[in-house]
Amino acid sequence: MTPTPPAGQLAALDASLGVVPAAGDRRRHPAPAHLVFFHGPMDCGKSTLALQVDHNQSRQGRHGLLLTQGDRSGTPQISSRVGLQRAAIELNADTDVRLLVRDRWAAGHRVDYLIVDEAQFLTGEQAEQLAELVDESHVDVYAFGLTTDFRTRLFPGTQRLFELADDVQRVQVEVLCWCGLPGLLNARVVGDAVVREGATVVVADTAPALQPAAAESAAEAAAVRYQVLCRRHFSRGQLGPAPTGPGQLALR
Ligand SMILES: [Zn+2]
């Protein structure tokens, strides 16, 4: 029989952690690690939050590793529109995040937590590696990513993190549709039209840095932009009154 913790303790754990470890586990690991996933549309402030979490953690004397993906600047970093930025390690689809952390340990560095930006681009396998780091190595993981792609479908990394994370939080939306409603969906726009089909394009978090997939030609890439819309205006394909009238912007 597993001893049952007092009800009050359970409730407190529930509230603070989102998970309730077995009593024996708690004794072995007094501070269980967590996988927390923050998600939202473009421009909702995810990267700012990522840097804030990193700041809060490092102030407590903890050592973190910042990871990102899809950064082609040559100097990978997590940057936010409010001007904060920090150097980060660039992941690709083949990176084993567990090995990355173990290599740091082998080199004598502490890694208490990971900040993973652009987590929508993780493979399912990498999301599972993050969960393993939490459970087996007691590394806290804070992942930040877009919820859905331009087809309104969950990104693969996002989906797996939804399935595995101890705590999933929608980032307080700071970005509004042109109509004033909260912007929830990332519309791909070519010319004046919302596009809902096509290759999944690599989306950076900030509009000026949008990075189309290598498969697309430079001309196509130049024509693609992204705009956050409410669900209704996404469905209608209406991009707002400027620079041309909404009537001209309908998809069909
Ligand atoms: Zn709207």
mmCIF file with all atom_site columns, C-alpha atoms in Angstrom, residues 35-36 58 63 68 94 103 122 158 161 166 172-173 176 178 191 206 212 225 247:
data_model
loop_
_atom_site.group_PDB
_atom_site.id
_atom_site.type_symbol
_atom_site.label_atom_id
_atom_site.label_alt_id
_atom_site.label_comp_id
_atom_site.label_asym_id
_atom_site.label_entity_id
_atom_site.label_seq_id
_atom_site.pdbx_PDB_ins_code
_atom_site.Cartn_x
_atom_site.Cartn_y
_atom_site.Cartn_z
_atom_site.occupancy
_atom_site.B_iso_or_equiv
_atom_site.pdbx_formal_charge
_atom_site.auth_seq_id
_atom_site.auth_comp_id
_atom_site.auth_asym_id
_atom_site.auth_atom_id
_atom_site.pdbx_PDB_model_num
ATOM 1  C CA . LEU A 1 35  ? 8.167   20.509 -17.689 1.00 0.00 ? 35  LEU A CA 1
ATOM 2  C CA . VAL A 1 36  ? 6.214   23.694 -18.274 1.00 0.00 ? 36  VAL A CA 1
ATOM 3  C CA . SER A 1 58  ? 19.458  32.790 -12.447 1.00 0.00 ? 58  SER A CA 1
ATOM 4  C CA . HIS A 1 63  ? 22.322  27.744 -13.937 1.00 0.00 ? 63  HIS A CA 1
ATOM 5  C CA . THR A 1 68  ? 16.322  27.963 -29.668 1.00 0.00 ? 68  THR A CA 1
ATOM 6  C CA . ASP A 1 94  ? 18.881  15.824 -35.078 1.00 0.00 ? 94  ASP A CA 1
ATOM 7  C CA . ASP A 1 103 ? 28.001  17.162 -22.477 1.00 0.00 ? 103 ASP A CA 1
ATOM 8  C CA . LEU A 1 122 ? 10.882  20.483 -31.689 1.00 0.00 ? 122 LEU A CA 1
ATOM 9  C CA . THR A 1 158 ? 3.522   21.937 -29.550 1.00 0.00 ? 158 THR A CA 1
ATOM 10 C CA . LEU A 1 161 ? 4.378   19.217 -25.292 1.00 0.00 ? 161 LEU A CA 1
ATOM 11 C CA . ASP A 1 166 ? 3.235   18.979 -16.288 1.00 0.00 ? 166 ASP A CA 1
ATOM 12 C CA . GLN A 1 172 ? -1.606  36.246 -21.845 1.00 0.00 ? 172 GLN A CA 1
ATOM 13 C CA . VAL A 1 173 ? -2.335  37.567 -25.307 1.00 0.00 ? 173 VAL A CA 1
ATOM 14 C CA . LEU A 1 176 ? -4.898  41.954 -31.026 1.00 0.00 ? 176 LEU A CA 1
ATOM 15 C CA . TRP A 1 178 ? -7.164  44.591 -36.292 1.00 0.00 ? 178 TRP A CA 1
ATOM 16 C CA . GLY A 1 191 ? -0.187  39.507 -51.506 1.00 0.00 ? 191 GLY A CA 1
ATOM 17 C CA . THR A 1 206 ? 8.878   38.243 -34.954 1.00 0.00 ? 206 THR A CA 1
ATOM 18 C CA . PRO A 1 212 ? 10.440  30.602 -45.134 1.00 0.00 ? 212 PRO A CA 1
ATOM 19 C CA . ARG A 1 225 ? 4.189   37.453 -44.449 1.00 0.00 ? 225 ARG A CA 1
ATOM 20 C CA . GLY A 1 247 ? -13.772 43.748 -49.298 1.00 0.00 ? 247 GLY A CA 1
#
